[in-house]
Short mmCIF file of N, CA and C in Angstrom, two decimals:
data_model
loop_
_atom_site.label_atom_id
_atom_site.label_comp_id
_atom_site.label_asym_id
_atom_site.label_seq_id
_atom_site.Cartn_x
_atom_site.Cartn_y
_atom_site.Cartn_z
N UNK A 17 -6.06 15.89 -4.51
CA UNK A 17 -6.41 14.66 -5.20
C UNK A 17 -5.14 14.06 -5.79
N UNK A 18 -5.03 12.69 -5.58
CA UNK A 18 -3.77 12.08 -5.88
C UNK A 18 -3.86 12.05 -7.74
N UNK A 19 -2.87 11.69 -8.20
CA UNK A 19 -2.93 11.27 -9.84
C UNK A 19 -2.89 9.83 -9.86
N UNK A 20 -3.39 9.32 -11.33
CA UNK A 20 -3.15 7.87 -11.14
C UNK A 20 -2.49 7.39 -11.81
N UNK A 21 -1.65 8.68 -13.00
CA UNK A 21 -0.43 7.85 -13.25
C UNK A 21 0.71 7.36 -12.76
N UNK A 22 2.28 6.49 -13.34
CA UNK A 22 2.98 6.06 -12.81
C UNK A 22 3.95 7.27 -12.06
N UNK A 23 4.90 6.89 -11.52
CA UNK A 23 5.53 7.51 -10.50
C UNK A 23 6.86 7.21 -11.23
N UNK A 24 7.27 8.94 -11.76
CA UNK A 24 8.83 7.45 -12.92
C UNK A 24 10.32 7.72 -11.80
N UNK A 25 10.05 8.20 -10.72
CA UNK A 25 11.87 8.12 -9.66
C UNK A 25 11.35 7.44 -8.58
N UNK A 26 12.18 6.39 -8.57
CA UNK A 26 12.08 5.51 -7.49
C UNK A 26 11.94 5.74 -6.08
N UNK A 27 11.23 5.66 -5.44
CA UNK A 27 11.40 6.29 -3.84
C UNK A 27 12.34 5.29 -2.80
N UNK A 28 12.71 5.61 -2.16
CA UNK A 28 13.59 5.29 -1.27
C UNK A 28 13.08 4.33 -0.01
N UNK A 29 11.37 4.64 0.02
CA UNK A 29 10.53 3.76 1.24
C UNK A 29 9.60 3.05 0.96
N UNK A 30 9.16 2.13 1.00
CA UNK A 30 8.06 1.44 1.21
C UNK A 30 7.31 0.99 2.59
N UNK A 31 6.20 1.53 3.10
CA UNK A 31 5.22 0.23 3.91
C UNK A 31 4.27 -0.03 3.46
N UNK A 32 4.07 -0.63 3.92
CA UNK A 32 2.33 -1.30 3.78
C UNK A 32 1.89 -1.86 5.20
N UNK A 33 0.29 -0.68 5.65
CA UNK A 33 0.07 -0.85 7.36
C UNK A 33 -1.39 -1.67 7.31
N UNK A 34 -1.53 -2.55 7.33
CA UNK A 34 -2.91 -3.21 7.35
C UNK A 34 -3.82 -3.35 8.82
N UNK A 35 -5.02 -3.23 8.42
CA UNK A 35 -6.04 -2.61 9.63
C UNK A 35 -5.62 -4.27 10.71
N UNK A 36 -5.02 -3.86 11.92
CA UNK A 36 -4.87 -5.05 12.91
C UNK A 36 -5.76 -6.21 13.46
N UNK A 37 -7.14 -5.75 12.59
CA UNK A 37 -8.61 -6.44 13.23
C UNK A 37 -8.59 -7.31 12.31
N UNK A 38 -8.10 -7.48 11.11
CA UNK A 38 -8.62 -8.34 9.91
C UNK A 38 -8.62 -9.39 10.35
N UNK A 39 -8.63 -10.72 9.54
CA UNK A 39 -8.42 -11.93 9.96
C UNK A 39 -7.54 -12.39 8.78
N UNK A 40 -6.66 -13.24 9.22
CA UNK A 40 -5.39 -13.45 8.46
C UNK A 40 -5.77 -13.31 6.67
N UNK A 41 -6.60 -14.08 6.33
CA UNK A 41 -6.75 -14.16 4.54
C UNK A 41 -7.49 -12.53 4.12
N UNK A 42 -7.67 -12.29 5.18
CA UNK A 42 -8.06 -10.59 4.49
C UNK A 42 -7.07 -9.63 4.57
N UNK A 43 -6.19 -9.73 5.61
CA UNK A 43 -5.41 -8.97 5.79
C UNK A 43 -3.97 -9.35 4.81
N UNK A 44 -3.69 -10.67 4.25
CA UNK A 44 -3.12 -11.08 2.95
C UNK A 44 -3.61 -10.34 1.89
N UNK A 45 -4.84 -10.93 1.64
CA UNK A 45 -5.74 -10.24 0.35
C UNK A 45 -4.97 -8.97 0.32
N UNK A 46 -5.52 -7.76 1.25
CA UNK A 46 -5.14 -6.06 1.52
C UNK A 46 -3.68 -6.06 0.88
N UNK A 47 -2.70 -7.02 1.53
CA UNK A 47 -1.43 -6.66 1.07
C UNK A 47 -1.31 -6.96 -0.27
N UNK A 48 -1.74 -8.20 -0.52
CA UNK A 48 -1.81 -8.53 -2.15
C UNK A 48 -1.97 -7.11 -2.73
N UNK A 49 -3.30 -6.43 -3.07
CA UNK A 49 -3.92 -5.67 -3.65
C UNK A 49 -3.46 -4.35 -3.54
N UNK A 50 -2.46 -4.44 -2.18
CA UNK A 50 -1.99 -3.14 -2.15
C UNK A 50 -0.33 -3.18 -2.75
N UNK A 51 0.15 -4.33 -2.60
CA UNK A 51 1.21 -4.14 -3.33
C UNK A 51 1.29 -4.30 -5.18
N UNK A 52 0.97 -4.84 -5.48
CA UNK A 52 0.29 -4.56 -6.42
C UNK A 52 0.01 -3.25 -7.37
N UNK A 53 -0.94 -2.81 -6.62
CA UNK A 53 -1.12 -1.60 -7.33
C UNK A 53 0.27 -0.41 -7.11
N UNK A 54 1.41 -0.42 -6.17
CA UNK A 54 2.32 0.10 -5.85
C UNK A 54 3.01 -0.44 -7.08
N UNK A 55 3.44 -1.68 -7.01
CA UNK A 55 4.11 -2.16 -7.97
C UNK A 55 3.78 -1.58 -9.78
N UNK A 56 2.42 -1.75 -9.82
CA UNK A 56 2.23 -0.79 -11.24
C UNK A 56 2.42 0.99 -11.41
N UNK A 57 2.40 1.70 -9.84
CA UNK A 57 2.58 3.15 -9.62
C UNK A 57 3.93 3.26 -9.59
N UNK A 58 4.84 2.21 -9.70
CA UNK A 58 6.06 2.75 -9.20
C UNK A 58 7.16 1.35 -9.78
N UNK A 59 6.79 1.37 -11.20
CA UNK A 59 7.79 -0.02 -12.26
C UNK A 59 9.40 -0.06 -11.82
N UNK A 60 9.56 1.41 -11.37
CA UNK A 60 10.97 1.39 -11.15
C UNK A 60 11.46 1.29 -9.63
N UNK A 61 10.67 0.76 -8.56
CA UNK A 61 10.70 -0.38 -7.89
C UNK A 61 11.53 -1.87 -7.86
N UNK A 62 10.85 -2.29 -9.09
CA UNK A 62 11.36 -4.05 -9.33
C UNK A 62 12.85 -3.66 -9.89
N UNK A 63 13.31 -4.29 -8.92
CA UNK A 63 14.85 -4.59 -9.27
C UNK A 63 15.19 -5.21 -10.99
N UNK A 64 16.14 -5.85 -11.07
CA UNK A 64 16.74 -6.61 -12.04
C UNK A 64 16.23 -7.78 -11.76
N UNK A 65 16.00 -8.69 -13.15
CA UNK A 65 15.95 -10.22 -12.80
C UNK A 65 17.29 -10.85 -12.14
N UNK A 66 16.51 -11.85 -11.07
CA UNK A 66 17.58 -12.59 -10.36
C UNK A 66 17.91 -13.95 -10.87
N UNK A 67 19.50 -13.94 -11.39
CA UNK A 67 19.97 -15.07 -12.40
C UNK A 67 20.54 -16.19 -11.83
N UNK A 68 19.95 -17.35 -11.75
CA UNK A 68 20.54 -18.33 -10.70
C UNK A 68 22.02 -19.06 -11.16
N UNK A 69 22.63 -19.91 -10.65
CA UNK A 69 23.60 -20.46 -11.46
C UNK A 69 22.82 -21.40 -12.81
N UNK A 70 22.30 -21.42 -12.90
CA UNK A 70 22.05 -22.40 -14.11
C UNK A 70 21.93 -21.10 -15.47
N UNK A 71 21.91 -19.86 -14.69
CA UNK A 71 21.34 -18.67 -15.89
C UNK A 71 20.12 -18.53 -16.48
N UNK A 72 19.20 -19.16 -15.47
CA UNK A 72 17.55 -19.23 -15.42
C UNK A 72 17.20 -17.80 -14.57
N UNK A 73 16.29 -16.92 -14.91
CA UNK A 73 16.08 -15.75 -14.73
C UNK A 73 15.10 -15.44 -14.13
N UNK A 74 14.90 -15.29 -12.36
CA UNK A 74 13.87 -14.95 -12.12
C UNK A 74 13.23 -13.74 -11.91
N UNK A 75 11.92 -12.97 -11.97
CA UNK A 75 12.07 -12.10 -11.80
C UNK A 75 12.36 -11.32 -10.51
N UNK A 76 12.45 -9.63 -11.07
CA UNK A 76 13.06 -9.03 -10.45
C UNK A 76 12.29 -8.73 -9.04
N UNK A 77 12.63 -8.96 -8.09
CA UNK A 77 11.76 -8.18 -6.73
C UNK A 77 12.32 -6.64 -6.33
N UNK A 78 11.02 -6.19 -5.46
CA UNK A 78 11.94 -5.38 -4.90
C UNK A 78 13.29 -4.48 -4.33
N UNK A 79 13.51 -3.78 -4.30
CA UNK A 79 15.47 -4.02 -3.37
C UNK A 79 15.41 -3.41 -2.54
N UNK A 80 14.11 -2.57 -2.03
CA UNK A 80 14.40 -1.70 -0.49
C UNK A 80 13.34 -2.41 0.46
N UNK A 81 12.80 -3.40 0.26
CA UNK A 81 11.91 -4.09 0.91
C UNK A 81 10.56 -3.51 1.20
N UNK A 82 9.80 -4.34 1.82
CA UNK A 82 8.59 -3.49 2.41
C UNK A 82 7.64 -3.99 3.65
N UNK A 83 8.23 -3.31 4.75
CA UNK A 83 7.74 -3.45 6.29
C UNK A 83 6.08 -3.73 5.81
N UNK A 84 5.42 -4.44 6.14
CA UNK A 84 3.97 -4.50 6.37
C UNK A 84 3.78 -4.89 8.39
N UNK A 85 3.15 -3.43 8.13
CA UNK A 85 2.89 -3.32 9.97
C UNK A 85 1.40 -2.95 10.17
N UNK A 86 1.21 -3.10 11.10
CA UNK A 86 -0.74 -3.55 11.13
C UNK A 86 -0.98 -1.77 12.17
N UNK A 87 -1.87 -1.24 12.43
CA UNK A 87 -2.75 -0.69 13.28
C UNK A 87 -3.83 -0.61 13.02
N UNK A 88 -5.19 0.30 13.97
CA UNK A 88 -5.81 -0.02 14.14
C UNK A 88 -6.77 0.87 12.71
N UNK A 89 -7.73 0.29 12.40
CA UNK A 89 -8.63 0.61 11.45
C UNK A 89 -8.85 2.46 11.25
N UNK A 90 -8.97 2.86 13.14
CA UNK A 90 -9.35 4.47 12.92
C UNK A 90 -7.81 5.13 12.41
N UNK A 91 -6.77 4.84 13.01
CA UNK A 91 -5.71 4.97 12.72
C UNK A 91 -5.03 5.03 11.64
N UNK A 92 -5.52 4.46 10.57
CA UNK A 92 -5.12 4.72 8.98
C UNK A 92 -5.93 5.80 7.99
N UNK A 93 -6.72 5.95 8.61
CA UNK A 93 -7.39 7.10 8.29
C UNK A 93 -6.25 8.40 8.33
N UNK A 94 -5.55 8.79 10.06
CA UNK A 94 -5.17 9.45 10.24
C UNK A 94 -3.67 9.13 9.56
N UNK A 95 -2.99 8.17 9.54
CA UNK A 95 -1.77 7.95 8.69
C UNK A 95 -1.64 8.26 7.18
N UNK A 96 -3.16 8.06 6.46
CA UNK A 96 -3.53 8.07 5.51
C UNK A 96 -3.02 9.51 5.15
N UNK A 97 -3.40 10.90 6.36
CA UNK A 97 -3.56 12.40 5.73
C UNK A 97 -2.46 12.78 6.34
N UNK A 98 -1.43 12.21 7.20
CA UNK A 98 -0.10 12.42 7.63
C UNK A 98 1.07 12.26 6.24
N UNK A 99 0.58 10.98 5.74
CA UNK A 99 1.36 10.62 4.20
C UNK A 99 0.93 11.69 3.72
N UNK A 100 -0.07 12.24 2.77
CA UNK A 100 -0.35 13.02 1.82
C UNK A 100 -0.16 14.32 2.16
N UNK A 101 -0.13 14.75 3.51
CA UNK A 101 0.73 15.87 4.04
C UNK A 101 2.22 15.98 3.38
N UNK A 102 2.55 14.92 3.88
CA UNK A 102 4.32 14.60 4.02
C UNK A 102 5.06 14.51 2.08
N UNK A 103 3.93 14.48 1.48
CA UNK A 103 3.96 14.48 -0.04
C UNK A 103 4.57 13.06 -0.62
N UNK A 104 3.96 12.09 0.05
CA UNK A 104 3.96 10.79 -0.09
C UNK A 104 2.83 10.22 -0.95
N UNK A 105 2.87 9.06 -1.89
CA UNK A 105 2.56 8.39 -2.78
C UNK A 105 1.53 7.18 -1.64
N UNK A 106 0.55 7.72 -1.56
CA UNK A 106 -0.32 6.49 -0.65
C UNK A 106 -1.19 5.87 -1.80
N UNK A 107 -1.15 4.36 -1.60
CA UNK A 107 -2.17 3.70 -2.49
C UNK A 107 -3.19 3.23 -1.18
N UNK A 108 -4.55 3.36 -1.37
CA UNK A 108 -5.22 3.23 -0.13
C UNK A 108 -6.52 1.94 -0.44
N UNK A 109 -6.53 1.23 0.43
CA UNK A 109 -7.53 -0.02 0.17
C UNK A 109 -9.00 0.10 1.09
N UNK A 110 -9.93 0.58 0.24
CA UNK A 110 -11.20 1.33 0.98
C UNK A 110 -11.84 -0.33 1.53
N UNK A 111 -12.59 -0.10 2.64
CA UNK A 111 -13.16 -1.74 3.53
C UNK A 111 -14.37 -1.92 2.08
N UNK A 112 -14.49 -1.28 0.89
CA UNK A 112 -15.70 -1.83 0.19
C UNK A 112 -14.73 -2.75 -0.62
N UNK A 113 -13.37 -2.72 -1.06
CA UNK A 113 -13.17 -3.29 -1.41
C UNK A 113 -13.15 -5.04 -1.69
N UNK A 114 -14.04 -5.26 -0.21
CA UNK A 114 -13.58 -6.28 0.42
C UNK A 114 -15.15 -6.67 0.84
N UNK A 115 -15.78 -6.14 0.53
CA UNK A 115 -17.53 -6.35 0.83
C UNK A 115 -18.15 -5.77 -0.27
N UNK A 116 -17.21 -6.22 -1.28
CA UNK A 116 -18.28 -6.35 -3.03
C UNK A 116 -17.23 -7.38 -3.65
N UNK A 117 -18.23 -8.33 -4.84
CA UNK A 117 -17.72 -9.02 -5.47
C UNK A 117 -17.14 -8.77 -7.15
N UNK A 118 -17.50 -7.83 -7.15
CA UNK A 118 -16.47 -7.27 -8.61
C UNK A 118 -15.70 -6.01 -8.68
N UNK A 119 -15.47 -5.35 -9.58
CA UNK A 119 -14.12 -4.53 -9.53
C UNK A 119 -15.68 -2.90 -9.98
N UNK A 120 -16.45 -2.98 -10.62
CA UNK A 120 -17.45 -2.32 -11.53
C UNK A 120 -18.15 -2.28 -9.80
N UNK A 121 -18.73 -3.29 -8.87
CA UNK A 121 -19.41 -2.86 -7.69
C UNK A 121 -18.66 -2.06 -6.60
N UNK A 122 -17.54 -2.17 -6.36
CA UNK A 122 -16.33 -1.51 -5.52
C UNK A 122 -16.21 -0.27 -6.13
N UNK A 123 -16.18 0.03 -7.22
CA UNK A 123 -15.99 1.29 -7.50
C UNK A 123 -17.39 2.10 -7.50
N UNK A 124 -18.44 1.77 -7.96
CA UNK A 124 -19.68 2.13 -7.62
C UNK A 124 -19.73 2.66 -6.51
N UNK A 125 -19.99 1.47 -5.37
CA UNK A 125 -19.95 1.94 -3.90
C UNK A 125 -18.97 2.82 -3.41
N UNK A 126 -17.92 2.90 -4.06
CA UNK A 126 -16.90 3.76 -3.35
C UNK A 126 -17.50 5.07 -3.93
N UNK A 127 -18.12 5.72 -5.04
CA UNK A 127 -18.73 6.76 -5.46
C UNK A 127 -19.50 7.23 -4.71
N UNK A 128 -19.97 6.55 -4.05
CA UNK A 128 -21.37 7.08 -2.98
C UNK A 128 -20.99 7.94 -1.75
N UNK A 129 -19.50 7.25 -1.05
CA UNK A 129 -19.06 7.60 -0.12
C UNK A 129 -18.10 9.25 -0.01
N UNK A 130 -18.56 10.06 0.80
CA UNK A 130 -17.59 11.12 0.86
C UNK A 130 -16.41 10.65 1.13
N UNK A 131 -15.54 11.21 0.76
CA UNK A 131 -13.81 11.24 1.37
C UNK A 131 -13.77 10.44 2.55
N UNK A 132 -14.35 12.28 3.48
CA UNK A 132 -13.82 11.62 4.98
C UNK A 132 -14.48 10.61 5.66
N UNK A 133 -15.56 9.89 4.93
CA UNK A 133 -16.23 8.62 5.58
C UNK A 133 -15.58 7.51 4.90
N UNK A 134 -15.00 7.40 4.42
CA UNK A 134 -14.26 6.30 3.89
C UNK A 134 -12.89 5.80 5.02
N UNK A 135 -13.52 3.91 5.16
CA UNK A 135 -12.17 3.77 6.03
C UNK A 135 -11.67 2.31 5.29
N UNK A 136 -10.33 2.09 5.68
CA UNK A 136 -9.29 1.65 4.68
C UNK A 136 -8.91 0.00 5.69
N UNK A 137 -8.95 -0.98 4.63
CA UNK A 137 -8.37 -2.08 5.15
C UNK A 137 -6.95 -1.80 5.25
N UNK A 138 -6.48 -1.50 4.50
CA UNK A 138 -5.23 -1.39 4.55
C UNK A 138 -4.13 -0.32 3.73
N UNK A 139 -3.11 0.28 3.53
CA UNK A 139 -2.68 1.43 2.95
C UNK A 139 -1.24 0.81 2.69
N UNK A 140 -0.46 1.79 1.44
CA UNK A 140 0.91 1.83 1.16
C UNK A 140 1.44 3.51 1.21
N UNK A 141 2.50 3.37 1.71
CA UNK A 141 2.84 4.59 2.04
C UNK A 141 4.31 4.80 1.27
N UNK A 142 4.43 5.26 0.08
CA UNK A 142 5.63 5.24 -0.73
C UNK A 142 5.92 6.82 -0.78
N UNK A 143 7.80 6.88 -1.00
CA UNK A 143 7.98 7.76 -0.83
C UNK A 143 9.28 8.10 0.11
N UNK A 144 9.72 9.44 0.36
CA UNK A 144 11.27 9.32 0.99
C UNK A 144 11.32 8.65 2.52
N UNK A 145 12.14 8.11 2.69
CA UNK A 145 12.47 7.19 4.14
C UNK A 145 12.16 8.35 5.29
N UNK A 146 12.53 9.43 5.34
CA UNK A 146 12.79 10.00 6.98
C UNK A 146 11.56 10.24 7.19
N UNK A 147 10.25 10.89 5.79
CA UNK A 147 9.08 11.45 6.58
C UNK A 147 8.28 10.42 6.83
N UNK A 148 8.62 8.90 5.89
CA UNK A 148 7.79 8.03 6.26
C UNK A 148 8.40 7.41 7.84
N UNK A 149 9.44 7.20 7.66
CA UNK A 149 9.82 6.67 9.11
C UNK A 149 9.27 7.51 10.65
N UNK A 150 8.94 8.83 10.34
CA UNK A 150 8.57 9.23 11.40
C UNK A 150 6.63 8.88 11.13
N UNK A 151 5.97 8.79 9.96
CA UNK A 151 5.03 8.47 10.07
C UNK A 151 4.79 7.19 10.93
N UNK A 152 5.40 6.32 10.68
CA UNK A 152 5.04 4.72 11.15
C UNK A 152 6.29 4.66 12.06
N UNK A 153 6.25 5.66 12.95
CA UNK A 153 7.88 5.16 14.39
C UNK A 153 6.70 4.33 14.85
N UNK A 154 5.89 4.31 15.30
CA UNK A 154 4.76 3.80 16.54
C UNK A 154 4.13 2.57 16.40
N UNK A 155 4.24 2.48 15.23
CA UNK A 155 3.47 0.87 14.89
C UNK A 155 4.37 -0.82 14.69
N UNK A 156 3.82 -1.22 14.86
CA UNK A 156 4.73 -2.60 14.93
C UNK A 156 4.23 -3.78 13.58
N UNK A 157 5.25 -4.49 13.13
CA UNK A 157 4.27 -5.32 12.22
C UNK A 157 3.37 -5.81 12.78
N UNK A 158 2.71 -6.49 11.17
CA UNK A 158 1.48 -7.59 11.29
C UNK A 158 2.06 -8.62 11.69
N UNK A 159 1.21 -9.28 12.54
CA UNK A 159 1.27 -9.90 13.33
C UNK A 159 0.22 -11.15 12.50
#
């Protein structure tokens, strides 16, 4: 079972693999929601604010970027237990998320469901570069 507090050493990788079937504003949504919640697991992520010439301060983004690459729906399932093998930081976006209208019904419904019947719009896979890179050699971005 994962923890849900923050993550305080920065990892070295980011993706984010969204299910390839979505249709464009869902498969946004997924990334929204999944970066996001990465971004609160892992504060030491966001770079420094970026200071323009005028010395107006925007904030800080990222600095190791983050590939968002699509496969197929059964397929993140199995990426899903390859990460948590590999002792990677997965934030995972269950399909109820996305077929309930509040935050109190999504979590409900997700109670009902065993583990291994649960399948994922979309996932983040944080954590050191080489085991994630061999997780996701095979997939290509979203498209």
């Amino acid at each position: 079972m994962q923890s849900t507090e923050t993550i305080p050493t920065p990892p070295s990788r980011c993706v984010i693999v969204i299910d390839a079937a979505l249709a464009p504003g869902r498969a946004a949504n997924a990334a929204a929601v999944i970066a996001l919640t990465v971004g609160a697991r892992h504060p030491g992520l966001v770079g420094e604010p970026l200071v323009d010439a005028a010395g107006f301060a925007h904030p800080g983004l990222i600095p190791i970027g983050i590939a968002v690459l699509s496969a197929g729906q059964d397929e993140l399932n199995a990426l899903r237990a390859r990460a948590l093998d590999a002792g990677c930081d997965v934030v995972d976006f269950p399909v109820q998320g996305q077929q309930t209208t509040n935050y109190a019904a999504f979590r409900d419904v997700v109670a009902t469901v065993a583990p291994e019947e649960l399948r994922y719009v979309g996932l983040a896979l944080v954590g050191e570069k080489k085991p994630i890179g061999k997780i996701v050699a095979n997939l290509g971005l979203l498209k």
